[in-house]
Each structure stands twice: as C-alpha cells, then as structure tokens.
C-alpha positions as protocol buffer text, in pm:
chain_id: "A"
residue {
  index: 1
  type: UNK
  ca { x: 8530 y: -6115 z: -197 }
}
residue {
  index: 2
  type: UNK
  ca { x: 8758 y: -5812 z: -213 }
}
residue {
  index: 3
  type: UNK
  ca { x: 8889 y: -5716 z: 158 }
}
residue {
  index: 4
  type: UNK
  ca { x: 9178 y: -5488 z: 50 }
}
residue {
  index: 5
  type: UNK
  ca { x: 9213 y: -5243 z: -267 }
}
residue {
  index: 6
  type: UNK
  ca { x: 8968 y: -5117 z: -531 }
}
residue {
  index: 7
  type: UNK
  ca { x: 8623 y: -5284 z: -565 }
}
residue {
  index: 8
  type: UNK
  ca { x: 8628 y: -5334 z: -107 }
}
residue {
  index: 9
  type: UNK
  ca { x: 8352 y: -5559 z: -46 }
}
residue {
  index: 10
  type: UNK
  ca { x: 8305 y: -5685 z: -345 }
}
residue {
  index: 11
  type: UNK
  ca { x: 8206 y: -6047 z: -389 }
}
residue {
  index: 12
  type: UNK
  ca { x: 8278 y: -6236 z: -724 }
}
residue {
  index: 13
  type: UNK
  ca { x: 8076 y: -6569 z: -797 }
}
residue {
  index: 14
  type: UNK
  ca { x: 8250 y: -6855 z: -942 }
}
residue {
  index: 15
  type: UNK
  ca { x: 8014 y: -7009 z: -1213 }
}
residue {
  index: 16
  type: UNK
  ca { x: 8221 y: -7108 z: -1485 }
}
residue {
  index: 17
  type: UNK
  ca { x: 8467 y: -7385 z: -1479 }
}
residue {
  index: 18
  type: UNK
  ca { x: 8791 y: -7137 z: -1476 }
}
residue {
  index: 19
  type: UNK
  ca { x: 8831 y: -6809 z: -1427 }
}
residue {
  index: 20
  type: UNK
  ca { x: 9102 y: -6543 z: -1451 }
}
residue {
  index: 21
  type: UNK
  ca { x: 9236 y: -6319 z: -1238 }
}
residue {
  index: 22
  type: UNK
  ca { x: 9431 y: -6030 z: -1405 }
}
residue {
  index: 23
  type: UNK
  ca { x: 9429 y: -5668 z: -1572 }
}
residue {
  index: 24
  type: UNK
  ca { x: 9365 y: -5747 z: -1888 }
}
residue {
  index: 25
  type: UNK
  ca { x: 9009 y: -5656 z: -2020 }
}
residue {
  index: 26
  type: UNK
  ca { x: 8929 y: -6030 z: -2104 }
}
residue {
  index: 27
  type: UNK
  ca { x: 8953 y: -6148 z: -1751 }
}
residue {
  index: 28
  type: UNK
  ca { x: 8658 y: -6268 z: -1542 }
}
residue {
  index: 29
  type: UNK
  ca { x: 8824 y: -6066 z: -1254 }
}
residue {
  index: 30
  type: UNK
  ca { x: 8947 y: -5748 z: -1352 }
}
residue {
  index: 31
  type: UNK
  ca { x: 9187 y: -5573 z: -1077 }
}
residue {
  index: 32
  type: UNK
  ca { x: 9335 y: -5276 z: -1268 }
}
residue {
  index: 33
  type: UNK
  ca { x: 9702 y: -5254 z: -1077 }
}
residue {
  index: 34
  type: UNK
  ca { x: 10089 y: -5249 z: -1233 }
}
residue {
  index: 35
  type: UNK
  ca { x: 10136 y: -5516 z: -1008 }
}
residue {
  index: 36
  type: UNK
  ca { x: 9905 y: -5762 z: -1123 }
}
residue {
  index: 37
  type: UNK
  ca { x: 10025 y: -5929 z: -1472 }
}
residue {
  index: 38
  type: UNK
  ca { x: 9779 y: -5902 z: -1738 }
}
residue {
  index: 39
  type: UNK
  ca { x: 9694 y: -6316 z: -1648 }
}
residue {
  index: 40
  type: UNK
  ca { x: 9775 y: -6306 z: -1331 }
}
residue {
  index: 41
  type: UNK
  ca { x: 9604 y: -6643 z: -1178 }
}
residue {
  index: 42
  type: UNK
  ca { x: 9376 y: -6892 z: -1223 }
}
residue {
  index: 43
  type: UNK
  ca { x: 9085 y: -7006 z: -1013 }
}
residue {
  index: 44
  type: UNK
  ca { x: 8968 y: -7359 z: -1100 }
}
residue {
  index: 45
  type: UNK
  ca { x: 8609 y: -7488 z: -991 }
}
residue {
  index: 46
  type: UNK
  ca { x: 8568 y: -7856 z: -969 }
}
residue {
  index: 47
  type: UNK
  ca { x: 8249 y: -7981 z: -839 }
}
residue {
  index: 48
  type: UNK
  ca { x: 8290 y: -7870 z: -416 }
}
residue {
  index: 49
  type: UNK
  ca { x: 8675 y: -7766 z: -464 }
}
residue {
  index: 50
  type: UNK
  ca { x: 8841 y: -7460 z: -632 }
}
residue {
  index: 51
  type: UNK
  ca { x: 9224 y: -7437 z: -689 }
}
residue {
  index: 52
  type: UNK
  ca { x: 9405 y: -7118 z: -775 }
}
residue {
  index: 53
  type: UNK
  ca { x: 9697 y: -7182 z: -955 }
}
residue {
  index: 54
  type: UNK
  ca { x: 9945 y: -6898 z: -1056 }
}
residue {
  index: 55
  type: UNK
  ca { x: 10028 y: -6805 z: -1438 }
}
residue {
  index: 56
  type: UNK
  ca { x: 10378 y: -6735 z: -1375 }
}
residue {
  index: 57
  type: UNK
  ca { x: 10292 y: -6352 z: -1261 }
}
residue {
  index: 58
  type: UNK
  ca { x: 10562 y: -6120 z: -1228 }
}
residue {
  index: 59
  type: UNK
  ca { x: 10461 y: -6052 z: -850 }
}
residue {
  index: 60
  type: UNK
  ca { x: 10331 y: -6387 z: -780 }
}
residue {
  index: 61
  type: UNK
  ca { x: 9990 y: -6547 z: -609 }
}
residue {
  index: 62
  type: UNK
  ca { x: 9990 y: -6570 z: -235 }
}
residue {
  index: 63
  type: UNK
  ca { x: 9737 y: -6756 z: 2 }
}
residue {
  index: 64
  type: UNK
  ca { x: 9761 y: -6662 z: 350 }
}
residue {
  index: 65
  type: UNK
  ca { x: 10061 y: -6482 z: 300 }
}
residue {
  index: 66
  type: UNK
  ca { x: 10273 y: -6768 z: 125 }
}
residue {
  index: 67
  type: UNK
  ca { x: 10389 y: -6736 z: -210 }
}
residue {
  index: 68
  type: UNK
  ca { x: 10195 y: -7011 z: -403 }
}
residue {
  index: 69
  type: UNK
  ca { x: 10226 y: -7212 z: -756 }
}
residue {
  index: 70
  type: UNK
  ca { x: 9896 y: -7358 z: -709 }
}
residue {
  index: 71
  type: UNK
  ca { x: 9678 y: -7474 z: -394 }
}
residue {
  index: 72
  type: UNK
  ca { x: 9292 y: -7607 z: -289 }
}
residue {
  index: 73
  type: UNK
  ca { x: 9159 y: -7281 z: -143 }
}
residue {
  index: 74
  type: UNK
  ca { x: 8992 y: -7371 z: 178 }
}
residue {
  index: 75
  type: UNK
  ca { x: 8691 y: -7153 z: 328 }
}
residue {
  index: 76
  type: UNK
  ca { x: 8859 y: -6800 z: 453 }
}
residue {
  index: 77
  type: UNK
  ca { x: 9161 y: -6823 z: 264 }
}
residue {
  index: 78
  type: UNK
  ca { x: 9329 y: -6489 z: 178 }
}
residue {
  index: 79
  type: UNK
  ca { x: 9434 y: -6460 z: -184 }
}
residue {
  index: 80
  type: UNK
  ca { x: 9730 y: -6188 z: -268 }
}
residue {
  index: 81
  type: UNK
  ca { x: 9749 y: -6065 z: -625 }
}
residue {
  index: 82
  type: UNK
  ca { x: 9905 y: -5742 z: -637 }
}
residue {
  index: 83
  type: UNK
  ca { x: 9774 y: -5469 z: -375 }
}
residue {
  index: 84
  type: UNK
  ca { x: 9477 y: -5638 z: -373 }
}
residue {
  index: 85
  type: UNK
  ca { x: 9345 y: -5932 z: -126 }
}
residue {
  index: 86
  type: UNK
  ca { x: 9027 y: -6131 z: -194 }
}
residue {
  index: 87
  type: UNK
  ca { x: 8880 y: -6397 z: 84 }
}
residue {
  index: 88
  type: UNK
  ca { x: 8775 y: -6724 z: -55 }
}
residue {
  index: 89
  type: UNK
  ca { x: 8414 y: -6775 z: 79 }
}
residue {
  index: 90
  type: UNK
  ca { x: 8337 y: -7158 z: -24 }
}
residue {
  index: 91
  type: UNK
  ca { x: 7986 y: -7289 z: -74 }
}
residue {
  index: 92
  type: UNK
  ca { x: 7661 y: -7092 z: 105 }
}
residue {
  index: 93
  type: UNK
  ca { x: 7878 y: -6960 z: 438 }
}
residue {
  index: 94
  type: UNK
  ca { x: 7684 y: -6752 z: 659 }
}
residue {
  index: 95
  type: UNK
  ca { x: 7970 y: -6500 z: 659 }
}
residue {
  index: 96
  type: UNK
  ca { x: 7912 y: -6489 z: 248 }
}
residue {
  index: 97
  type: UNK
  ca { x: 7607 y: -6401 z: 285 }
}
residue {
  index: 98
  type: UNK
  ca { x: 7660 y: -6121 z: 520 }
}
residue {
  index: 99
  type: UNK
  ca { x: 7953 y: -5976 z: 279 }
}
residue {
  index: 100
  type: UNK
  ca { x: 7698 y: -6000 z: 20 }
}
residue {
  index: 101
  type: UNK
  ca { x: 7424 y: -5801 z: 198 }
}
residue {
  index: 102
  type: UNK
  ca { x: 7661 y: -5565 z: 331 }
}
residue {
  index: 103
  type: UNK
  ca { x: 7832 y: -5453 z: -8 }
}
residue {
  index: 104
  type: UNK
  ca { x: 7474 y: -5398 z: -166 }
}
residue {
  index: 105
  type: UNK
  ca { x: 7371 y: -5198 z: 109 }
}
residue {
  index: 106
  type: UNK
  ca { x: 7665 y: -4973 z: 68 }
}
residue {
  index: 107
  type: UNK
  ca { x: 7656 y: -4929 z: -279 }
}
residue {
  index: 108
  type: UNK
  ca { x: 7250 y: -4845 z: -265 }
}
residue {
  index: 109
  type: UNK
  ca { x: 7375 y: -4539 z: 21 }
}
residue {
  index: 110
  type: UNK
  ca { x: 7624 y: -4378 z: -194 }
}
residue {
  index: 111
  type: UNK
  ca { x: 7529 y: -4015 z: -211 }
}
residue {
  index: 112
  type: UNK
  ca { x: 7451 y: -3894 z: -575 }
}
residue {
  index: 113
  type: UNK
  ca { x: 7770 y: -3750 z: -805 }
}
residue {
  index: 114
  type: UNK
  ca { x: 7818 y: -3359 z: -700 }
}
residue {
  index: 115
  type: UNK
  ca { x: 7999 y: -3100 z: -868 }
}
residue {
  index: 116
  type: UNK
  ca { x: 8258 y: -2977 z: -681 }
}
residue {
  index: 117
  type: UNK
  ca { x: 8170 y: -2658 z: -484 }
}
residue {
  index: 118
  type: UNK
  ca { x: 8253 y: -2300 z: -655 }
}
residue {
  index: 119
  type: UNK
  ca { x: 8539 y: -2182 z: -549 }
}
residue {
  index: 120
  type: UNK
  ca { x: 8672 y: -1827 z: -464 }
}
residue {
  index: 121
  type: UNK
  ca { x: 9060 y: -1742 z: -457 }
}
residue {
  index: 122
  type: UNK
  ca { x: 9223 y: -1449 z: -315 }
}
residue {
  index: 123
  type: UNK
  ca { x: 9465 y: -1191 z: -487 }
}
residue {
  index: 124
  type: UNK
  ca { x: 9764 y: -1058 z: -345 }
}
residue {
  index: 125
  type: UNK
  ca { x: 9612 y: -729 z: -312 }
}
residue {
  index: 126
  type: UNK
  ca { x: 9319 y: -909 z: -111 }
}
residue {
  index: 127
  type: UNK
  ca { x: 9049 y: -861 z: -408 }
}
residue {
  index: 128
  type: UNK
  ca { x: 8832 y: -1216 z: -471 }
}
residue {
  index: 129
  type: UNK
  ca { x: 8913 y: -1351 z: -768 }
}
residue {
  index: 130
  type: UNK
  ca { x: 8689 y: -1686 z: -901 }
}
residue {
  index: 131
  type: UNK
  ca { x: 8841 y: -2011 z: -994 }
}
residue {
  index: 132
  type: UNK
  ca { x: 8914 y: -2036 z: -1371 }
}
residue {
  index: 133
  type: UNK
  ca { x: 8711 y: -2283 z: -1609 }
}
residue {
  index: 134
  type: UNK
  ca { x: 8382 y: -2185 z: -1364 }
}
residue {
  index: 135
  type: UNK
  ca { x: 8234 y: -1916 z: -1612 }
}
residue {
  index: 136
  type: UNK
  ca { x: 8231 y: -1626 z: -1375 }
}
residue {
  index: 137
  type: UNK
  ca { x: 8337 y: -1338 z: -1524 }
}
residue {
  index: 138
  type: UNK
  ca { x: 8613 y: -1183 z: -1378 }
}
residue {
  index: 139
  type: UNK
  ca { x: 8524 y: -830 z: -1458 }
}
residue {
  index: 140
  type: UNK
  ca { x: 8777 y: -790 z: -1745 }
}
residue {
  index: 141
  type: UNK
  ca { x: 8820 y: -631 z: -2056 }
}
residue {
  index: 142
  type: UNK
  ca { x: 8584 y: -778 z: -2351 }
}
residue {
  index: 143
  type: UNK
  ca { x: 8662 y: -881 z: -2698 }
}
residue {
  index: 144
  type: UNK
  ca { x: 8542 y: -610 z: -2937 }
}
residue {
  index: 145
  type: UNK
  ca { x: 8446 y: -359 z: -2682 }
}
C-alpha cells in the first residue's frame, strides 16, 4: 500500500510469484519517478513470506529506513524506493482491509473533471480583456472586413 507519493492509498496485491518494482512500463508496480531505476526491486512471494530484494538501483531499497540488499518483509514494514513509501500489509490484516476500503471510497468521491473557470484579465488602461485560447472575441478587427 502506497503511504507517501503518487498513487496515496493505493494497495497492490501480490499474486504472482515475483514482482517488480520500477518505472519501466513492464513492471507489476509502476512508480513513475527519476529516482526509481527502471528495475528498481524485487518482491518475492513464497508460500506465507515475501522478500524484497534490491536490483542494484541507483538510489537503493530501504525498509524502515535502512538501506537494504534484500530482507523478509514483516507485517508494517515501510518500503523506500525513490520518493515513494509503500507499507507491507502481510496476509488478511484488519488494518489491510481498512486501507482497502478507504482508498475505494475516495476514489468513488472524486468530483467529476471541470474545465477550468473563464477567466477575465485586466488592461493597463483598466478595460477587461478575456483570456486567450477561450474563443471570446475580443472586439477586434476581422479578416476581410
């Protein structure tokens, strides 16, 4: 689950036998930062236990704030890659759950894309004048006329 940078709240599931954390467009867990290599780590499920194991980043893979080559994540770990911290959240944890719920409720309250309000600038001499690229016309001379 994401806890810090893009994607907050976030929760990835870990159902294949190794994923990779990175920037590149063929990882299982995209985070789109300079600071994260393109393979940046590598979480490994076996059967109850994951390890995360680092892919000799350029910023290196931290787990509760220690630079790591690889480690057993244990329930509530925080992960470092880049800008960007995830929480481990083993097995069916309450606290999971409750990330879970809590991200889908945001994302179902997000208010509807808007255009940006109209906007009206002021001359020097005080006289309105509109905001180009809106399609007001600005009162001008016209081709042709």
């Amino acid at each position: 689950m994401v806890i810090y940078g893009d994607q907050l709240g976030k929760v990835y599931d870990l159902n294949a036998a190794s994923v990779v954390i990175g920037r590149s467009s063929k990882c299982e867990i995209r985070v789109n930062q300079v600071s994260i290599s393109r393979n940046h780590a590598m979480l490994v499920v076996n059967g109850k236990s994951v390890l995360i194991r680092d892919l000799d980043s350029s910023n290196g893979t931290y787990i509760n704030d220690q630079p790591i080559q690889e480690q057993t994540l244990r329930n509530g770990d925080l992960i470092k890659v880049g800008r960007t911290i995830f929480k481990f959240l083993g097995g069916d944890s309450v606290e999971r759950g409750y990330h879970e719920e809590m991200y889908r409720q945001v994302l179902a309250n997000q208010p509807p894309n808007r255009e940006p309000p109209e906007m009206t600038l002021t001359e020097s001499d005080g006289e309105p004048r509109h905001a180009p690229g809106n399609g007001v016309d600005k009162g001008g001379p016209k081709n042709g006329a």
